[in-house]
mmCIF file of C-alpha atoms in Angstrom:
data_model
loop_
_atom_site.group_PDB
_atom_site.id
_atom_site.type_symbol
_atom_site.label_atom_id
_atom_site.label_comp_id
_atom_site.label_asym_id
_atom_site.label_seq_id
_atom_site.Cartn_x
_atom_site.Cartn_y
_atom_site.Cartn_z
ATOM 1 C CA ALA A 259 -147.400 -9.735 78.479
ATOM 2 C CA PHE A 260 -145.246 -9.627 80.974
ATOM 3 C CA SER A 261 -143.931 -6.386 82.012
ATOM 4 C CA SER A 262 -142.849 -5.077 85.729
ATOM 5 C CA CYS A 263 -143.202 -9.283 87.075
ATOM 6 C CA THR A 264 -140.549 -9.034 89.373
ATOM 7 C CA GLY A 265 -141.189 -12.634 90.802
ATOM 8 C CA LEU A 266 -140.532 -14.525 87.310
ATOM 9 C CA THR A 267 -136.895 -15.999 87.317
ATOM 10 C CA GLU A 268 -136.477 -18.086 83.998
ATOM 11 C CA ILE A 269 -139.086 -18.015 81.089
ATOM 12 C CA THR A 270 -138.942 -20.190 77.398
ATOM 13 C CA ILE A 271 -140.534 -18.941 74.903
ATOM 14 C CA PRO A 272 -142.327 -21.371 72.490
ATOM 15 C CA ASP A 273 -141.367 -22.663 68.894
ATOM 16 C CA SER A 274 -144.603 -21.454 67.264
ATOM 17 C CA VAL A 275 -144.234 -17.083 68.231
ATOM 18 C CA THR A 276 -142.493 -15.536 65.696
ATOM 19 C CA SER A 277 -142.161 -11.714 67.765
ATOM 20 C CA ILE A 278 -142.058 -11.000 70.654
ATOM 21 C CA GLY A 279 -143.563 -7.387 71.310
ATOM 22 C CA GLY A 280 -141.819 -4.361 72.893
ATOM 23 C CA GLY A 281 -141.947 -4.449 76.798
ATOM 24 C CA ALA A 282 -142.860 -7.824 77.581
ATOM 25 C CA PHE A 283 -140.540 -8.721 79.636
ATOM 26 C CA GLN A 284 -139.360 -5.037 80.790
ATOM 27 C CA SER A 285 -138.223 -4.291 84.384
ATOM 28 C CA CYS A 286 -139.040 -8.178 84.926
ATOM 29 C CA ASP A 287 -135.738 -7.807 88.087
ATOM 30 C CA SER A 288 -135.817 -11.927 89.427
ATOM 31 C CA LEU A 289 -135.592 -12.509 85.471
ATOM 32 C CA THR A 290 -131.603 -14.819 84.810
ATOM 33 C CA GLU A 291 -132.330 -16.994 82.414
ATOM 34 C CA ILE A 292 -135.033 -16.933 79.087
ATOM 35 C CA THR A 293 -134.596 -19.557 75.926
ATOM 36 C CA ILE A 294 -135.878 -17.575 72.903
ATOM 37 C CA PRO A 295 -136.619 -20.372 70.584
ATOM 38 C CA ASP A 296 -135.116 -20.296 66.553
ATOM 39 C CA SER A 297 -138.645 -18.930 64.856
ATOM 40 C CA VAL A 298 -138.359 -15.652 66.942
ATOM 41 C CA THR A 299 -137.787 -12.726 64.043
ATOM 42 C CA SER A 300 -137.773 -9.710 65.958
ATOM 43 C CA ILE A 301 -137.610 -8.135 69.512
ATOM 44 C CA GLY A 302 -138.765 -5.531 69.704
ATOM 45 C CA ASP A 303 -138.521 -1.331 71.474
ATOM 46 C CA PHE A 304 -138.004 -2.393 75.677
ATOM 47 C CA VAL A 305 -138.026 -5.989 75.892
ATOM 48 C CA PHE A 306 -135.713 -7.219 78.438
ATOM 49 C CA THR A 307 -135.269 -2.915 79.414
ATOM 50 C CA GLU A 308 -133.829 -3.092 83.561
ATOM 51 C CA CYS A 309 -133.773 -7.357 84.195
ATOM 52 C CA GLY A 310 -131.055 -6.519 86.249
ATOM 53 C CA SER A 311 -130.587 -10.769 86.992
ATOM 54 C CA LEU A 312 -129.987 -11.811 83.350
ATOM 55 C CA THR A 313 -126.312 -11.729 82.692
ATOM 56 C CA ALA A 314 -126.328 -13.993 79.172
ATOM 57 C CA ILE A 315 -128.869 -14.621 76.447
ATOM 58 C CA THR A 316 -127.487 -15.861 73.209
ATOM 59 C CA LEU A 317 -129.856 -14.685 70.379
ATOM 60 C CA PRO A 318 -131.133 -17.284 67.785
ATOM 61 C CA ASP A 319 -130.692 -17.265 63.698
ATOM 62 C CA GLY A 320 -134.170 -16.428 62.869
ATOM 63 C CA VAL A 321 -133.480 -12.724 64.457
ATOM 64 C CA THR A 322 -133.267 -9.392 61.912
ATOM 65 C CA SER A 323 -133.976 -6.608 64.125
ATOM 66 C CA ILE A 324 -133.798 -6.508 67.343
ATOM 67 C CA GLY A 325 -135.361 -2.892 68.707
ATOM 68 C CA SER A 326 -135.354 0.105 70.849
ATOM 69 C CA HIS A 327 -133.637 0.375 74.720
ATOM 70 C CA SER A 328 -134.575 -4.326 73.892
ATOM 71 C CA PHE A 329 -131.815 -5.106 76.772
ATOM 72 C CA TYR A 330 -131.533 -0.896 78.224
ATOM 73 C CA GLY A 331 -130.039 -0.453 81.454
ATOM 74 C CA CYS A 332 -129.528 -4.482 81.649
ATOM 75 C CA GLU A 333 -126.710 -3.526 84.100
ATOM 76 C CA ASN A 334 -125.441 -7.581 85.463
ATOM 77 C CA LEU A 335 -125.708 -8.780 81.209
ATOM 78 C CA THR A 336 -122.088 -9.378 80.954
ATOM 79 C CA GLU A 337 -122.057 -11.596 77.424
ATOM 80 C CA ILE A 338 -125.083 -11.841 74.369
ATOM 81 C CA THR A 339 -125.067 -13.597 71.479
ATOM 82 C CA ILE A 340 -126.372 -11.950 68.079
ATOM 83 C CA SER A 341 -126.934 -14.275 65.445
ATOM 84 C CA ASP A 342 -125.142 -13.302 62.215
ATOM 85 C CA SER A 343 -128.999 -12.860 60.500
ATOM 86 C CA VAL A 344 -130.014 -9.476 62.524
ATOM 87 C CA THR A 345 -129.683 -6.283 59.847
ATOM 88 C CA SER A 346 -130.836 -3.514 62.480
ATOM 89 C CA ILE A 347 -130.167 -3.235 65.726
ATOM 90 C CA GLY A 348 -131.935 -0.265 67.261
ATOM 91 C CA GLN A 349 -130.818 2.860 69.625
ATOM 92 C CA ASP A 350 -129.895 2.694 72.918
ATOM 93 C CA ALA A 351 -130.246 -1.375 72.983
ATOM 94 C CA PHE A 352 -127.469 -2.080 74.926
ATOM 95 C CA SER A 353 -127.225 1.513 77.174
ATOM 96 C CA GLY A 354 -126.232 1.143 80.026
ATOM 97 C CA CYS A 355 -124.875 -2.592 80.284
ATOM 98 C CA THR A 356 -122.635 -1.681 82.927
ATOM 99 C CA SER A 357 -120.655 -4.965 82.242
ATOM 100 C CA LEU A 358 -121.168 -5.742 79.378
ATOM 101 C CA THR A 359 -117.626 -6.795 79.193
ATOM 102 C CA ALA A 360 -117.916 -7.781 75.058
ATOM 103 C CA ILE A 361 -119.370 -7.568 71.997
ATOM 104 C CA THR A 362 -119.803 -8.959 68.299
ATOM 105 C CA ILE A 363 -121.359 -7.255 66.187
ATOM 106 C CA PRO A 364 -122.333 -9.183 62.956
ATOM 107 C CA ASP A 365 -121.179 -8.891 59.358
ATOM 108 C CA SER A 366 -125.226 -8.084 58.553
ATOM 109 C CA VAL A 367 -125.293 -4.674 60.502
ATOM 110 C CA THR A 368 -125.644 -1.998 58.426
ATOM 111 C CA SER A 369 -125.267 1.001 61.312
ATOM 112 C CA ILE A 370 -124.786 1.580 64.482
ATOM 113 C CA GLU A 371 -127.414 3.184 65.893
ATOM 114 C CA ARG A 372 -127.288 6.860 68.083
ATOM 115 C CA TYR A 373 -126.189 6.281 71.843
ATOM 116 C CA THR A 374 -126.366 1.564 70.814
ATOM 117 C CA PHE A 375 -123.459 1.253 73.220
ATOM 118 C CA SER A 376 -123.516 4.282 75.570
ATOM 119 C CA GLY A 377 -122.161 2.982 79.380
ATOM 120 C CA CYS A 378 -121.315 0.764 78.912
ATOM 121 C CA THR A 379 -118.591 0.627 80.778
ATOM 122 C CA SER A 380 -116.878 -2.700 80.884
ATOM 123 C CA LEU A 381 -117.062 -2.999 77.587
ATOM 124 C CA ALA A 382 -112.856 -3.000 76.596
ATOM 125 C CA ALA A 383 -112.664 -3.660 72.758
ATOM 126 C CA ILE A 384 -114.566 -3.799 69.976
ATOM 127 C CA THR A 385 -114.550 -3.860 65.935
ATOM 128 C CA ILE A 386 -116.789 -2.537 63.925
ATOM 129 C CA PRO A 387 -117.716 -4.847 60.221
ATOM 130 C CA ASP A 388 -117.144 -3.397 57.038
ATOM 131 C CA SER A 389 -121.197 -3.484 56.690
ATOM 132 C CA VAL A 390 -121.312 -0.530 58.675
ATOM 133 C CA THR A 391 -121.630 2.389 57.197
ATOM 134 C CA GLU A 392 -123.012 5.004 60.104
ATOM 135 C CA ILE A 393 -121.756 4.723 63.782
ATOM 136 C CA GLY A 394 -124.587 7.250 65.317
ATOM 137 C CA GLU A 395 -124.642 10.192 68.051
ATOM 138 C CA GLY A 396 -123.166 8.881 71.241
ATOM 139 C CA ALA A 397 -122.658 5.136 69.956
ATOM 140 C CA PHE A 398 -120.197 4.410 72.480
ATOM 141 C CA CYS A 399 -120.158 7.146 74.305
ATOM 142 C CA ASP A 400 -119.537 6.647 77.862
ATOM 143 C CA CYS A 401 -117.308 3.548 77.627
ATOM 144 C CA THR A 402 -115.093 3.995 79.604
ATOM 145 C CA ASN A 403 -113.223 1.159 79.706
ATOM 146 C CA LEU A 404 -113.026 1.347 75.794
ATOM 147 C CA THR A 405 -108.735 1.812 75.639
ATOM 148 C CA GLU A 406 -109.764 0.647 70.769
ATOM 149 C CA ILE A 407 -111.578 0.623 68.521
ATOM 150 C CA THR A 408 -111.500 0.285 64.785
ATOM 151 C CA ILE A 409 -113.488 1.893 62.384
ATOM 152 C CA PRO A 410 -113.547 0.586 58.967
ATOM 153 C CA ASP A 411 -113.296 2.553 55.420
ATOM 154 C CA SER A 412 -116.519 1.314 55.488
ATOM 155 C CA VAL A 413 -118.096 4.197 57.544
ATOM 156 C CA THR A 414 -118.358 7.311 55.444
ATOM 157 C CA SER A 415 -121.072 8.486 58.597
ATOM 158 C CA ILE A 416 -119.696 9.520 62.728
ATOM 159 C CA GLY A 417 -122.407 11.700 64.463
ATOM 160 C CA ASN A 418 -121.875 13.794 67.224
ATOM 161 C CA SER A 419 -120.275 13.080 70.574
ATOM 162 C CA ALA A 420 -119.724 9.302 69.059
ATOM 163 C CA PHE A 421 -117.037 8.444 71.793
ATOM 164 C CA GLN A 422 -117.570 11.783 74.286
ATOM 165 C CA GLY A 423 -116.261 9.754 77.804
ATOM 166 C CA CYS A 424 -114.134 6.871 76.528
ATOM 167 C CA THR A 425 -112.030 8.676 78.948
ATOM 168 C CA SER A 426 -109.631 4.862 78.528
ATOM 169 C CA LEU A 427 -108.847 4.966 75.052
ATOM 170 C CA THR A 428 -106.089 5.645 73.784
ATOM 171 C CA ALA A 429 -106.238 4.419 70.800
ATOM 172 C CA VAL A 430 -108.348 4.857 67.403
ATOM 173 C CA ILE A 431 -107.408 2.856 64.179
ATOM 174 C CA ILE A 432 -109.771 4.656 61.156
#
């Protein structure tokens, strides 16, 4: 809908919207602020991909799924609040968010998909909730600032290269 609208700086989505479709705001380089209403339950694939000026976002309580590559390459995104209603975070959802320093994964999430947080070079620590049973391939690869990770007993599968390139990793608690 608004893909590559490079002059778009802010947007308010009306309460009548329940889903934000794939690529809706992809490559909107100047987008710094967006208000997502509680009526939205789904964030599609590539929605905010490469929105380089986006710094923070709060996903409303109604959102249950975050699509693949949703925030891919949002290099200035420093914080995101994910509601407890989210059960699914797609692959590469936050890949390349180089300014993301912290994230809380809600207890409702059961798996961390492939490359979800890869290349988040500012991410220093993360706690994976007891609800997670699977950590996908490359999920945290190249998180060069990641120093500590806690993996709960609930995790039964850790994919290939899940922590590859995490050169600052000094503690893994399993």
